[in-house]
Amino acid sequence: MLISWNWISDFVDLDGIDPEAAAARLTMAGLEVAGVKKLCPESLSKIISAQIIAKEPHPQADKLSLCQVTDGEHEFSIVCGARNMKAGDFVALAPLKTKFPNGLTIKKTKIRGVVSVGMLCSAAEMGLEDESSGIMILPEDSPLGRPVIELLGLQDTILEFEITPNRGDCLSVIGIAREIAAIYQRKFTLPEISLTESTQKSADLAAITISDVDLCPRYVGRVVTDVVLGESPLWLKARLQAAGVRPISNVVDVSNYVMLETGQPLHTFDLDRLQDARIDVRRAGSNDKFITLDDEERKIDPDTLMICDGREPVAIAGIMGGLNSEINSATKNVLIESAFFQPASIRRSARLLNLSTEASYRFERGVDSAATARAAARAAELLQNLAQGKVMHGAIDVCPQPRRMPQITFRPAKANALLGLELDPEAVKDILKRLDIEIVTAQAGTLTVVPPAWRFDLEREVDLIEEVARLYGYDRVPVTAPTLSDPEVKDAPDVAALNRLRAIMSASGYCEAVNYSFIDPQAVAKLDFATDSRFFDFVKLKNPISSEMAVMRTTLLPGLLTNLNDNLRVNVKNIRLFEVGRVFFDLTGQKQPLEELYLGAVACGRRFNEHFSASAENIDFFDLKGVLEEIAAVLRLELDLLAENYFPCLTPGQAATIKLGEQEVGCVGQLDAKIAQVYGIEQELFLLELSLKPLLDKAAAVAITYQGLGRFPAVYRDLAFLVDKNVAAGSMLDYMRNQHKLLTAVAVFDLFEGESLPEGKKSLAFRLTFQDMNKTLTDKKVNAIIAKLIKGIETTFQGEVR
């Protein structure tokens, strides 16, 4: 947004304030100034006002004129190709040696045999307009010999602002002027509006009704008759150009000028083209098509707010007018619209229409609902002065729902505590008053205040504290190190458990992977899960990045398998990856999905890194089983493996369900060869997936107690049993561990299957550790326990001791 420094001075005294310094102060106050530049180059100061004394045809060219001009002291002979001037006109004269921004330098030259010693300038040549149809004609009362840029107020500085969305009040000259007045503690003044009103009332010539008061709480209309369409004066065109707005005609330019000045968008209707001279503000309803001023037919949503006449829509409220009521060369009577529309409604409609305008940009952020009448009066004043319009008496002000500003409780002591300042309460009150924040009551260190109607961003006490900091100066707020105590900092139990789990995986040679939570639903189907299982309870994305990221993941395995395959493609053969992440399940009838924390892992290749001292064995089921046992040991849990109810993507005989007590918490095993081929994987691949919440909850409940080292020696015995091949070693381990308190540890140290054994049999060898914490065990005691164990194994598992 471009703002003229001279324009700001209409509302606040800028004497002694440097624009560059003001830009820095405004930026520090939260209104970023992206750039400061001069409106016109210094070289154009040589262009002066002059008067044409005489004009006659060029003796050698029909399309050229020979003009005699004077600057009040000297006369100049100028050859000119324009045709819009006459003797007596005041013009802009570029004398010899004048340099223009495009590089042109005025020199004495002979044109068709006649010497020309200067140039009569157009607004385009001075950079004030994109194009001009003739030379610039200055006002008749222009003093001679004065720099034109001075006469037109072009000795100006332009500030380029980047206004944040919450400060819609600063999208105007008045808004910036208020800020400067508050920062520099100067008086802000709104000039009085001078109108010569007709005895006839606006309400006699037009009628306004609001059918949807929720979306339009206030609508002000003013009628101006007998306007004369034409060009705007140079000073107004110059201000519009400086703000980046192209001048069109005096009536249209007035609307744009008032919007830039006040921040209130206006729309001017041709009153004679409004059916029944009537305005009704209502939703579009069944009117689904509308042609806007840019001659585009637009499809209108039924809930879009429209401005309608007695028969049809004539404008999209707050966004753009219609072609059927635009100002044209035949316009004589106009209705000025100045309204307050609900910001959310305009924002929604602009998005649906994909149409953003200067008006919608302001309405979306909120305009001053208390200033709509003044903006309409300001436009009427300018039409009266610049278009010879007759202003009808009074405004048609329809305001069924006056906007009420909130009362906010504010504590100066709280502001000081939050900002680290020691401001006096009176100093705080002064800052609030400079911002036009009304103090309703002040008692017991508490203020009740009401923000001005143009400040939509002031809703809470903390917003007012921010205002105090802005006006006091962020750079003056002291920088102090926070006071910190030094307590012992501990992770939450579940966080500590997760850290230990990650450490286990890392120590086991696994690298952590992090994948997107979005997956392709086909990736789950590849794993051969039943379609009625929870793995297909997808949370679907409304606007997915691609079809391959259309749903939230219900398992970590697709991502890890993709990671493993990517590594295999670049000839990395020995791979161990794990991921700790959340999976998501849709809950029918619930707004939010179910989120669960899982651990996933995949592994393939050699068990050990290649080395002359290491065996060339590959990873197998027992490597992942060992990882699970380590997790259980560190978290002080007992995990059981059952060769049933495992994932269908796993290989029978090389797969198991992981149980914590009676609860199934995951699966571990070898990926089925057929499914591996679907992923393009030829190596044997092992994986596990484990629900972590049950483990973490159980681990947090486990009480850790101290147990001293035994002072008496342990006794070790080895036992081997011949059992059926379908007997699980884990079942025998569980049985033996629970048989006697002096049996402190049992472990499998050998498995043998061969032709020397009976068919369908295998040999399992166990190492048993016995220890008494209070005395030395005797062989007699140990042998008695072993005899009991052997008898139990024979009875329970039909085992035979070897």
Tab-separated table of C-alpha atoms in Angstrom, residues 18-233:
chain	number	residue	atom	x	y	z
A	18	ASP	CA	11.575	13.204	8.681
A	19	PRO	CA	9.780	10.596	6.526
A	20	GLU	CA	12.670	8.143	6.844
A	21	ALA	CA	12.681	8.473	10.637
A	22	ALA	CA	8.900	8.130	10.751
A	23	ALA	CA	9.146	4.970	8.646
A	24	ALA	CA	11.535	3.474	11.188
A	25	ARG	CA	9.264	4.429	14.104
A	26	LEU	CA	6.198	3.018	12.358
A	27	THR	CA	7.997	-0.242	11.596
A	28	MET	CA	9.013	-0.585	15.243
A	29	ALA	CA	5.365	0.025	16.163
A	30	GLY	CA	4.248	-2.946	14.068
A	31	LEU	CA	3.410	-1.183	10.784
A	32	GLU	CA	6.158	-2.321	8.463
A	33	VAL	CA	7.336	0.270	5.945
A	34	ALA	CA	8.906	-1.651	3.086
A	35	GLY	CA	10.213	1.408	1.247
A	36	VAL	CA	10.460	5.192	1.175
A	37	LYS	CA	10.924	7.075	-2.104
A	38	LYS	CA	10.491	10.509	-3.642
A	39	LEU	CA	7.413	10.858	-5.838
A	40	CYS	CA	9.211	12.855	-8.523
A	41	PRO	CA	12.907	12.979	-9.404
A	42	GLU	CA	14.698	16.186	-8.511
A	43	SER	CA	15.427	16.769	-12.206
A	44	LEU	CA	11.706	17.506	-12.813
A	45	SER	CA	11.928	20.520	-10.518
A	46	LYS	CA	13.235	22.440	-13.568
A	47	ILE	CA	9.841	22.152	-15.234
A	48	ILE	CA	8.099	25.459	-14.533
A	49	SER	CA	4.687	27.028	-15.022
A	50	ALA	CA	4.332	29.222	-18.082
A	51	GLN	CA	1.568	30.884	-20.126
A	52	ILE	CA	0.967	30.675	-23.854
A	53	ILE	CA	1.044	34.236	-25.191
A	54	ALA	CA	0.363	33.336	-28.797
A	55	LYS	CA	-0.251	30.247	-30.867
A	56	GLU	CA	0.012	29.998	-34.635
A	57	PRO	CA	0.404	27.183	-37.187
A	58	HIS	CA	3.882	25.970	-38.025
A	59	PRO	CA	4.831	27.425	-41.407
A	60	GLN	CA	6.221	24.100	-42.692
A	61	ALA	CA	3.988	21.464	-40.956
A	62	ASP	CA	0.216	21.223	-40.695
A	63	LYS	CA	0.269	19.082	-37.527
A	64	LEU	CA	2.628	21.314	-35.581
A	65	SER	CA	2.043	24.621	-33.794
A	66	LEU	CA	4.416	27.448	-32.931
A	67	CYS	CA	3.763	28.768	-29.439
A	68	GLN	CA	5.145	31.835	-27.739
A	69	VAL	CA	5.220	31.266	-23.986
A	70	THR	CA	6.414	33.273	-21.012
A	71	ASP	CA	7.520	32.303	-17.513
A	72	GLY	CA	6.927	35.852	-16.286
A	73	GLU	CA	10.470	36.990	-17.034
A	74	HIS	CA	11.480	35.484	-20.365
A	75	GLU	CA	9.736	34.462	-23.552
A	76	PHE	CA	10.326	31.189	-25.367
A	77	SER	CA	9.524	29.978	-28.867
A	78	ILE	CA	8.284	26.363	-28.658
A	79	VAL	CA	7.283	24.001	-31.478
A	80	CYS	CA	4.539	21.678	-30.192
A	81	GLY	CA	2.584	18.794	-31.706
A	82	ALA	CA	-0.334	18.808	-29.226
A	83	ARG	CA	-3.686	20.354	-30.144
A	84	ASN	CA	-5.446	20.748	-26.769
A	85	MET	CA	-3.971	24.163	-25.875
A	86	LYS	CA	-4.804	27.740	-26.835
A	87	ALA	CA	-3.454	31.205	-26.213
A	88	GLY	CA	-3.876	32.149	-22.566
A	89	ASP	CA	-3.524	28.602	-21.212
A	90	PHE	CA	-1.111	27.902	-18.369
A	91	VAL	CA	1.221	25.044	-19.231
A	92	ALA	CA	4.232	23.077	-17.954
A	93	LEU	CA	7.424	24.270	-19.653
A	94	ALA	CA	10.604	22.211	-19.716
A	95	PRO	CA	13.387	24.683	-20.540
A	96	LEU	CA	16.732	23.759	-22.030
A	97	LYS	CA	18.886	21.181	-20.103
A	98	THR	CA	15.863	19.659	-18.356
A	99	LYS	CA	16.388	15.902	-17.839
A	100	PHE	CA	13.512	13.450	-17.808
A	101	PRO	CA	13.439	10.051	-16.045
A	102	ASN	CA	13.492	8.255	-19.411
A	103	GLY	CA	16.874	9.845	-20.227
A	104	LEU	CA	15.585	12.599	-22.542
A	105	THR	CA	17.424	15.947	-22.218
A	106	ILE	CA	15.851	19.087	-23.672
A	107	LYS	CA	18.147	20.784	-26.174
A	108	LYS	CA	17.823	23.685	-28.585
A	109	THR	CA	16.700	22.133	-31.848
A	110	LYS	CA	15.366	23.093	-35.256
A	111	ILE	CA	12.074	21.434	-36.220
A	112	ARG	CA	11.060	21.848	-39.873
A	113	GLY	CA	13.179	24.971	-40.139
A	114	VAL	CA	11.910	26.607	-36.918
A	115	VAL	CA	14.047	26.780	-33.778
A	116	SER	CA	12.431	25.377	-30.590
A	117	VAL	CA	14.021	26.213	-27.207
A	118	GLY	CA	12.077	23.998	-24.857
A	119	MET	CA	9.146	21.610	-24.599
A	120	LEU	CA	5.574	21.858	-23.379
A	121	CYS	CA	5.035	18.754	-21.227
A	122	SER	CA	2.233	16.246	-20.874
A	123	ALA	CA	1.434	14.453	-17.617
A	124	ALA	CA	2.693	11.199	-19.148
A	125	GLU	CA	6.063	12.745	-19.972
A	126	MET	CA	6.391	13.800	-16.342
A	127	GLY	CA	5.546	10.287	-15.183
A	128	LEU	CA	2.210	11.303	-13.653
A	129	GLU	CA	0.024	9.269	-16.026
A	130	ASP	CA	0.443	6.166	-18.153
A	131	GLU	CA	-0.629	8.055	-21.254
A	132	SER	CA	-1.877	11.537	-22.161
A	133	SER	CA	-3.890	12.891	-25.068
A	134	GLY	CA	-2.259	16.309	-24.937
A	135	ILE	CA	-0.063	18.621	-22.920
A	136	MET	CA	-0.787	19.390	-19.265
A	137	ILE	CA	-3.048	22.408	-18.756
A	138	LEU	CA	-2.465	24.007	-15.363
A	139	PRO	CA	-5.077	25.856	-13.277
A	140	GLU	CA	-5.768	29.414	-14.456
A	141	ASP	CA	-4.523	30.977	-11.239
A	142	SER	CA	-1.103	29.310	-11.432
A	143	PRO	CA	1.768	31.706	-10.637
A	144	LEU	CA	4.323	31.908	-13.444
A	145	GLY	CA	7.865	30.601	-13.189
A	146	ARG	CA	7.179	28.229	-10.273
A	147	PRO	CA	8.206	24.538	-10.339
A	148	VAL	CA	5.186	22.530	-11.516
A	149	ILE	CA	5.824	19.718	-9.049
A	150	GLU	CA	5.552	22.323	-6.280
A	151	LEU	CA	2.298	23.763	-7.656
A	152	LEU	CA	0.740	20.312	-7.937
A	153	GLY	CA	1.986	19.116	-4.577
A	154	LEU	CA	4.307	16.612	-6.201
A	155	GLN	CA	7.260	17.431	-3.952
A	156	ASP	CA	6.211	14.454	-1.972
A	157	THR	CA	7.542	11.286	-0.378
A	158	ILE	CA	5.782	7.953	-0.803
A	159	LEU	CA	5.786	5.347	1.971
A	160	GLU	CA	5.150	1.742	0.982
A	161	PHE	CA	3.453	-0.219	3.764
A	162	GLU	CA	3.008	-3.937	4.275
A	163	ILE	CA	-0.003	-4.026	6.588
A	164	THR	CA	-0.695	-7.197	8.586
A	165	PRO	CA	-4.207	-8.705	8.264
A	166	ASN	CA	-5.247	-7.653	11.790
A	167	ARG	CA	-4.666	-3.934	11.118
A	168	GLY	CA	-7.308	-3.177	8.501
A	169	ASP	CA	-7.699	0.249	10.136
A	170	CYS	CA	-4.318	1.225	8.673
A	171	LEU	CA	-5.310	0.622	5.054
A	172	SER	CA	-5.919	4.355	4.640
A	173	VAL	CA	-4.247	7.735	4.925
A	174	ILE	CA	-6.307	8.539	8.027
A	175	GLY	CA	-5.293	5.250	9.659
A	176	ILE	CA	-1.588	5.951	9.159
A	177	ALA	CA	-2.062	9.562	10.276
A	178	ARG	CA	-3.655	8.332	13.520
A	179	GLU	CA	-0.662	6.085	14.162
A	180	ILE	CA	1.837	8.874	13.538
A	181	ALA	CA	-0.129	11.218	15.799
A	182	ALA	CA	-0.118	8.603	18.572
A	183	ILE	CA	3.586	7.788	18.180
A	184	TYR	CA	4.758	11.407	18.049
A	185	GLN	CA	2.123	12.632	20.535
A	186	ARG	CA	0.647	15.115	18.081
A	187	LYS	CA	-2.940	16.129	17.541
A	188	PHE	CA	-4.950	14.232	14.965
A	189	THR	CA	-7.554	16.369	13.183
A	190	LEU	CA	-10.339	15.490	10.797
A	191	PRO	CA	-11.068	18.544	8.602
A	192	GLU	CA	-14.654	19.734	8.646
A	193	ILE	CA	-16.784	18.752	5.678
A	194	SER	CA	-18.450	21.709	3.983
A	195	LEU	CA	-21.635	20.911	2.090
A	196	THR	CA	-24.138	23.198	0.411
A	197	GLU	CA	-27.222	21.024	0.569
A	198	SER	CA	-30.393	21.346	-1.464
A	199	THR	CA	-33.736	21.733	0.249
A	200	GLN	CA	-34.822	18.461	-1.327
A	201	LYS	CA	-34.015	15.381	0.775
A	202	SER	CA	-32.055	12.351	-0.378
A	203	ALA	CA	-34.874	10.191	0.958
A	204	ASP	CA	-37.262	11.874	-1.509
A	205	LEU	CA	-35.234	10.598	-4.463
A	206	ALA	CA	-34.131	7.142	-3.284
A	207	ALA	CA	-35.168	4.414	-0.841
A	208	ILE	CA	-32.907	1.955	1.018
A	209	THR	CA	-33.898	-1.237	2.850
A	210	ILE	CA	-31.760	-3.984	4.430
A	211	SER	CA	-33.297	-7.454	4.218
A	212	ASP	CA	-30.290	-9.198	5.785
A	213	VAL	CA	-29.261	-7.143	8.814
A	214	ASP	CA	-26.817	-9.809	10.045
A	215	LEU	CA	-24.578	-9.366	7.005
A	216	CYS	CA	-25.166	-5.616	6.614
A	217	PRO	CA	-25.714	-3.843	9.955
A	218	ARG	CA	-25.435	-0.367	8.400
A	219	TYR	CA	-25.972	1.172	4.959
A	220	VAL	CA	-25.661	4.890	4.215
A	221	GLY	CA	-26.713	6.503	0.949
A	222	ARG	CA	-26.364	10.070	-0.329
A	223	VAL	CA	-27.895	11.502	-3.485
A	224	VAL	CA	-26.018	14.000	-5.649
A	225	THR	CA	-27.751	15.332	-8.782
A	226	ASP	CA	-26.691	17.133	-11.947
A	227	VAL	CA	-23.105	15.954	-11.834
A	228	VAL	CA	-20.952	16.831	-14.827
A	229	LEU	CA	-18.654	13.975	-15.823
A	230	GLY	CA	-15.153	14.993	-16.781
A	231	GLU	CA	-11.503	14.752	-15.865
A	232	SER	CA	-10.404	15.136	-12.272
A	233	PRO	CA	-8.179	18.083	-11.378
